[in-house]
JSON list of C-alpha atoms in Angstrom, two decimals:
[
{"chain": "A", "resi": 1, "resn": "MET", "atom": "CA", "xyz": [196.42, 350.40, -40.74]},
{"chain": "A", "resi": 2, "resn": "LEU", "atom": "CA", "xyz": [199.44, 352.39, -39.93]},
{"chain": "A", "resi": 3, "resn": "PRO", "atom": "CA", "xyz": [200.32, 352.62, -35.92]},
{"chain": "A", "resi": 4, "resn": "ARG", "atom": "CA", "xyz": [199.24, 356.13, -34.43]},
{"chain": "A", "resi": 5, "resn": "LEU", "atom": "CA", "xyz": [202.22, 357.80, -32.82]},
{"chain": "A", "resi": 6, "resn": "THR", "atom": "CA", "xyz": [201.98, 359.55, -29.39]},
{"chain": "A", "resi": 7, "resn": "LEU", "atom": "CA", "xyz": [204.29, 361.95, -28.12]},
{"chain": "A", "resi": 8, "resn": "ARG", "atom": "CA", "xyz": [203.86, 363.45, -24.74]},
{"chain": "A", "resi": 9, "resn": "ILE", "atom": "CA", "xyz": [205.72, 366.72, -24.30]},
{"chain": "A", "resi": 10, "resn": "THR", "atom": "CA", "xyz": [206.14, 369.35, -21.44]},
{"chain": "A", "resi": 11, "resn": "VAL", "atom": "CA", "xyz": [206.39, 372.94, -22.45]},
{"chain": "A", "resi": 12, "resn": "SER", "atom": "CA", "xyz": [206.90, 375.84, -19.71]},
{"chain": "A", "resi": 13, "resn": "SER", "atom": "CA", "xyz": [205.52, 378.35, -21.75]},
{"chain": "A", "resi": 14, "resn": "LEU", "atom": "CA", "xyz": [201.80, 376.80, -21.61]},
{"chain": "A", "resi": 15, "resn": "LYS", "atom": "CA", "xyz": [199.93, 377.36, -18.73]},
{"chain": "A", "resi": 16, "resn": "LEU", "atom": "CA", "xyz": [198.48, 373.88, -17.83]},
{"chain": "A", "resi": 17, "resn": "GLN", "atom": "CA", "xyz": [196.52, 372.77, -14.80]},
{"chain": "A", "resi": 18, "resn": "SER", "atom": "CA", "xyz": [198.75, 370.65, -12.60]},
{"chain": "A", "resi": 19, "resn": "ASN", "atom": "CA", "xyz": [197.06, 367.75, -13.30]},
{"chain": "A", "resi": 20, "resn": "CYS", "atom": "CA", "xyz": [197.14, 368.27, -17.05]},
{"chain": "A", "resi": 21, "resn": "GLN", "atom": "CA", "xyz": [199.74, 366.87, -19.87]},
{"chain": "A", "resi": 22, "resn": "GLN", "atom": "CA", "xyz": [199.55, 367.96, -23.44]},
{"chain": "A", "resi": 23, "resn": "LEU", "atom": "CA", "xyz": [199.60, 365.46, -26.02]},
{"chain": "A", "resi": 24, "resn": "LEU", "atom": "CA", "xyz": [200.53, 365.42, -29.90]},
{"chain": "A", "resi": 25, "resn": "GLU", "atom": "CA", "xyz": [199.35, 362.52, -31.78]},
{"chain": "A", "resi": 26, "resn": "PHE", "atom": "CA", "xyz": [200.70, 362.10, -35.62]},
{"chain": "A", "resi": 27, "resn": "SER", "atom": "CA", "xyz": [199.16, 359.77, -37.89]},
{"chain": "A", "resi": 28, "resn": "PRO", "atom": "CA", "xyz": [201.65, 359.04, -40.81]},
{"chain": "A", "resi": 29, "resn": "GLY", "atom": "CA", "xyz": [199.09, 358.24, -43.30]},
{"chain": "A", "resi": 30, "resn": "SER", "atom": "CA", "xyz": [197.00, 361.42, -42.61]},
{"chain": "A", "resi": 31, "resn": "LYS", "atom": "CA", "xyz": [199.85, 363.97, -42.13]},
{"chain": "A", "resi": 32, "resn": "THR", "atom": "CA", "xyz": [197.81, 366.02, -39.26]},
{"chain": "A", "resi": 33, "resn": "VAL", "atom": "CA", "xyz": [198.84, 366.46, -35.93]},
{"chain": "A", "resi": 34, "resn": "CYS", "atom": "CA", "xyz": [195.94, 366.27, -33.28]},
{"chain": "A", "resi": 35, "resn": "HIS", "atom": "CA", "xyz": [196.62, 368.36, -30.09]},
{"chain": "A", "resi": 36, "resn": "ARG", "atom": "CA", "xyz": [194.68, 366.55, -26.89]},
{"chain": "A", "resi": 37, "resn": "GLU", "atom": "CA", "xyz": [194.56, 367.03, -23.14]},
{"chain": "A", "resi": 38, "resn": "MET", "atom": "CA", "xyz": [195.40, 364.35, -20.66]},
{"chain": "A", "resi": 39, "resn": "ARG", "atom": "CA", "xyz": [193.65, 364.78, -17.35]},
{"chain": "A", "resi": 40, "resn": "GLY", "atom": "CA", "xyz": [194.08, 362.16, -14.62]},
{"chain": "A", "resi": 41, "resn": "GLY", "atom": "CA", "xyz": [194.95, 359.35, -17.17]},
{"chain": "A", "resi": 42, "resn": "LEU", "atom": "CA", "xyz": [191.76, 360.15, -19.38]},
{"chain": "A", "resi": 43, "resn": "ILE", "atom": "CA", "xyz": [192.41, 361.56, -22.76]},
{"chain": "A", "resi": 44, "resn": "TRP", "atom": "CA", "xyz": [189.26, 363.77, -23.88]},
{"chain": "A", "resi": 45, "resn": "ALA", "atom": "CA", "xyz": [187.80, 363.86, -26.89]},
{"chain": "A", "resi": 46, "resn": "THR", "atom": "CA", "xyz": [187.94, 366.48, -29.71]},
{"chain": "A", "resi": 47, "resn": "ALA", "atom": "CA", "xyz": [185.17, 367.81, -32.10]},
{"chain": "A", "resi": 48, "resn": "GLU", "atom": "CA", "xyz": [186.81, 365.53, -34.33]},
{"chain": "A", "resi": 49, "resn": "ASP", "atom": "CA", "xyz": [186.53, 362.62, -32.74]},
{"chain": "A", "resi": 50, "resn": "PHE", "atom": "CA", "xyz": [182.94, 363.21, -31.90]},
{"chain": "A", "resi": 51, "resn": "ALA", "atom": "CA", "xyz": [182.12, 363.81, -35.71]},
{"chain": "A", "resi": 52, "resn": "LYS", "atom": "CA", "xyz": [184.08, 360.66, -36.65]},
{"chain": "A", "resi": 53, "resn": "ASN", "atom": "CA", "xyz": [181.88, 358.44, -34.28]},
{"chain": "A", "resi": 54, "resn": "ARG", "atom": "CA", "xyz": [178.55, 360.45, -35.01]},
{"chain": "A", "resi": 55, "resn": "GLY", "atom": "CA", "xyz": [177.68, 358.16, -37.70]},
{"chain": "A", "resi": 56, "resn": "ARG", "atom": "CA", "xyz": [178.50, 354.89, -35.98]},
{"chain": "A", "resi": 57, "resn": "VAL", "atom": "CA", "xyz": [176.83, 355.47, -33.08]},
{"chain": "A", "resi": 58, "resn": "LEU", "atom": "CA", "xyz": [173.56, 356.55, -34.73]},
{"chain": "A", "resi": 59, "resn": "SER", "atom": "CA", "xyz": [173.69, 353.64, -36.61]},
{"chain": "A", "resi": 60, "resn": "LEU", "atom": "CA", "xyz": [173.89, 351.38, -33.55]},
{"chain": "A", "resi": 61, "resn": "TYR", "atom": "CA", "xyz": [170.95, 353.38, -31.92]},
{"chain": "A", "resi": 62, "resn": "ARG", "atom": "CA", "xyz": [168.93, 352.86, -34.81]},
{"chain": "A", "resi": 63, "resn": "GLN", "atom": "CA", "xyz": [169.83, 349.19, -35.25]},
{"chain": "A", "resi": 64, "resn": "ILE", "atom": "CA", "xyz": [169.20, 348.27, -31.61]},
{"chain": "A", "resi": 65, "resn": "LEU", "atom": "CA", "xyz": [165.71, 350.00, -31.58]},
{"chain": "A", "resi": 66, "resn": "ARG", "atom": "CA", "xyz": [164.63, 348.20, -34.59]},
{"chain": "A", "resi": 67, "resn": "SER", "atom": "CA", "xyz": [166.06, 344.82, -33.29]},
{"chain": "A", "resi": 68, "resn": "LEU", "atom": "CA", "xyz": [163.72, 345.03, -30.11]},
{"chain": "A", "resi": 69, "resn": "ASN", "atom": "CA", "xyz": [160.73, 344.90, -32.65]},
{"chain": "A", "resi": 70, "resn": "SER", "atom": "CA", "xyz": [161.84, 341.53, -33.44]},
{"chain": "A", "resi": 71, "resn": "PRO", "atom": "CA", "xyz": [159.00, 338.47, -33.16]},
{"chain": "A", "resi": 72, "resn": "ALA", "atom": "CA", "xyz": [161.80, 336.60, -31.90]},
{"chain": "A", "resi": 73, "resn": "LEU", "atom": "CA", "xyz": [162.02, 338.10, -28.61]},
{"chain": "A", "resi": 74, "resn": "PRO", "atom": "CA", "xyz": [159.23, 337.37, -26.22]},
{"chain": "A", "resi": 75, "resn": "PHE", "atom": "CA", "xyz": [158.32, 340.98, -25.45]},
{"chain": "A", "resi": 76, "resn": "SER", "atom": "CA", "xyz": [154.79, 342.42, -25.07]},
{"chain": "A", "resi": 77, "resn": "LEU", "atom": "CA", "xyz": [154.10, 345.66, -26.50]},
{"chain": "A", "resi": 78, "resn": "ALA", "atom": "CA", "xyz": [154.31, 347.86, -23.07]},
{"chain": "A", "resi": 79, "resn": "VAL", "atom": "CA", "xyz": [157.75, 345.80, -22.41]},
{"chain": "A", "resi": 80, "resn": "ARG", "atom": "CA", "xyz": [158.88, 346.70, -25.87]},
{"chain": "A", "resi": 81, "resn": "LEU", "atom": "CA", "xyz": [158.29, 350.50, -25.19]},
{"chain": "A", "resi": 82, "resn": "GLN", "atom": "CA", "xyz": [160.17, 349.94, -21.75]},
{"chain": "A", "resi": 83, "resn": "LYS", "atom": "CA", "xyz": [163.18, 348.65, -23.40]},
{"chain": "A", "resi": 84, "resn": "LYS", "atom": "CA", "xyz": [163.31, 351.32, -26.03]},
{"chain": "A", "resi": 85, "resn": "ALA", "atom": "CA", "xyz": [162.98, 354.02, -23.32]},
{"chain": "A", "resi": 86, "resn": "GLU", "atom": "CA", "xyz": [165.86, 352.23, -21.65]},
{"chain": "A", "resi": 87, "resn": "VAL", "atom": "CA", "xyz": [168.15, 352.38, -24.71]},
{"chain": "A", "resi": 88, "resn": "ARG", "atom": "CA", "xyz": [167.13, 355.84, -25.14]},
{"chain": "A", "resi": 89, "resn": "ALA", "atom": "CA", "xyz": [168.45, 356.77, -21.66]},
{"chain": "A", "resi": 90, "resn": "MET", "atom": "CA", "xyz": [171.70, 354.92, -22.01]},
{"chain": "A", "resi": 91, "resn": "PHE", "atom": "CA", "xyz": [172.46, 356.81, -25.30]},
{"chain": "A", "resi": 92, "resn": "MET", "atom": "CA", "xyz": [171.42, 360.30, -23.75]},
{"chain": "A", "resi": 93, "resn": "LEU", "atom": "CA", "xyz": [173.81, 359.16, -20.94]},
{"chain": "A", "resi": 94, "resn": "GLY", "atom": "CA", "xyz": [176.44, 358.11, -23.05]},
{"chain": "A", "resi": 95, "resn": "SER", "atom": "CA", "xyz": [176.23, 361.08, -25.51]},
{"chain": "A", "resi": 96, "resn": "GLU", "atom": "CA", "xyz": [177.74, 363.22, -22.09]},
{"chain": "A", "resi": 97, "resn": "GLU", "atom": "CA", "xyz": [181.01, 361.09, -21.97]},
{"chain": "A", "resi": 98, "resn": "GLN", "atom": "CA", "xyz": [184.09, 363.02, -22.76]},
{"chain": "A", "resi": 99, "resn": "SER", "atom": "CA", "xyz": [186.73, 360.48, -22.59]},
{"chain": "A", "resi": 100, "resn": "LEU", "atom": "CA", "xyz": [188.01, 358.55, -25.82]},
{"chain": "A", "resi": 101, "resn": "HIS", "atom": "CA", "xyz": [188.41, 355.13, -23.94]},
{"chain": "A", "resi": 102, "resn": "ASN", "atom": "CA", "xyz": [185.11, 355.62, -22.29]},
{"chain": "A", "resi": 103, "resn": "ILE", "atom": "CA", "xyz": [183.19, 356.47, -25.87]},
{"chain": "A", "resi": 104, "resn": "GLN", "atom": "CA", "xyz": [185.09, 353.40, -27.24]},
{"chain": "A", "resi": 105, "resn": "ASP", "atom": "CA", "xyz": [184.08, 351.22, -24.27]},
{"chain": "A", "resi": 106, "resn": "LEU", "atom": "CA", "xyz": [180.45, 352.14, -24.71]},
{"chain": "A", "resi": 107, "resn": "ILE", "atom": "CA", "xyz": [180.16, 351.74, -28.48]},
{"chain": "A", "resi": 108, "resn": "ASP", "atom": "CA", "xyz": [182.08, 348.15, -28.01]},
{"chain": "A", "resi": 109, "resn": "ALA", "atom": "CA", "xyz": [178.85, 347.35, -25.38]},
{"chain": "A", "resi": 110, "resn": "ALA", "atom": "CA", "xyz": [176.34, 348.54, -27.62]},
{"chain": "A", "resi": 111, "resn": "GLU", "atom": "CA", "xyz": [177.77, 346.29, -30.59]},
{"chain": "A", "resi": 112, "resn": "TYR", "atom": "CA", "xyz": [177.73, 343.32, -28.01]},
{"chain": "A", "resi": 113, "resn": "SER", "atom": "CA", "xyz": [174.37, 344.07, -27.21]},
{"chain": "A", "resi": 114, "resn": "LEU", "atom": "CA", "xyz": [173.23, 344.47, -30.76]},
{"chain": "A", "resi": 115, "resn": "SER", "atom": "CA", "xyz": [174.65, 341.03, -31.49]},
{"chain": "A", "resi": 116, "resn": "ILE", "atom": "CA", "xyz": [172.76, 339.06, -28.81]},
{"chain": "A", "resi": 117, "resn": "LEU", "atom": "CA", "xyz": [169.44, 340.61, -29.63]},
{"chain": "A", "resi": 118, "resn": "ARG", "atom": "CA", "xyz": [170.19, 339.35, -33.52]},
{"chain": "A", "resi": 119, "resn": "LYS", "atom": "CA", "xyz": [170.47, 336.04, -31.87]},
{"chain": "A", "resi": 120, "resn": "GLY", "atom": "CA", "xyz": [166.81, 336.73, -30.23]},
{"chain": "A", "resi": 121, "resn": "GLU", "atom": "CA", "xyz": [168.34, 336.73, -26.89]},
{"chain": "A", "resi": 122, "resn": "ILE", "atom": "CA", "xyz": [168.16, 339.33, -24.02]},
{"chain": "A", "resi": 123, "resn": "PRO", "atom": "CA", "xyz": [171.11, 340.87, -23.36]}
]
């Protein structure tokens, strides 16, 4: 995978908020330039970023819900339903996240929880 080149530019003709900088990201393999805004150290996700992560997040969501039905976990029906409601609530709150770094951290946490569930342990 080719490294991603990030350029920070300051353009006086743009009317940006005081805590906002314009970022341009260029990926040499794709020959596209992506515009992003940075506010307070966070890089905000674009519609393209959301579309790129959508399938991965849905897959993780379904896999976690399926793994909660595993007979290796010592849960009663009520506890299983409660755990599934917790997972739904976490994914609903995560869907409102706008920062690329926070989105990646949430995906990493979901993958880690899934790996623990597959071992038959409770995360």
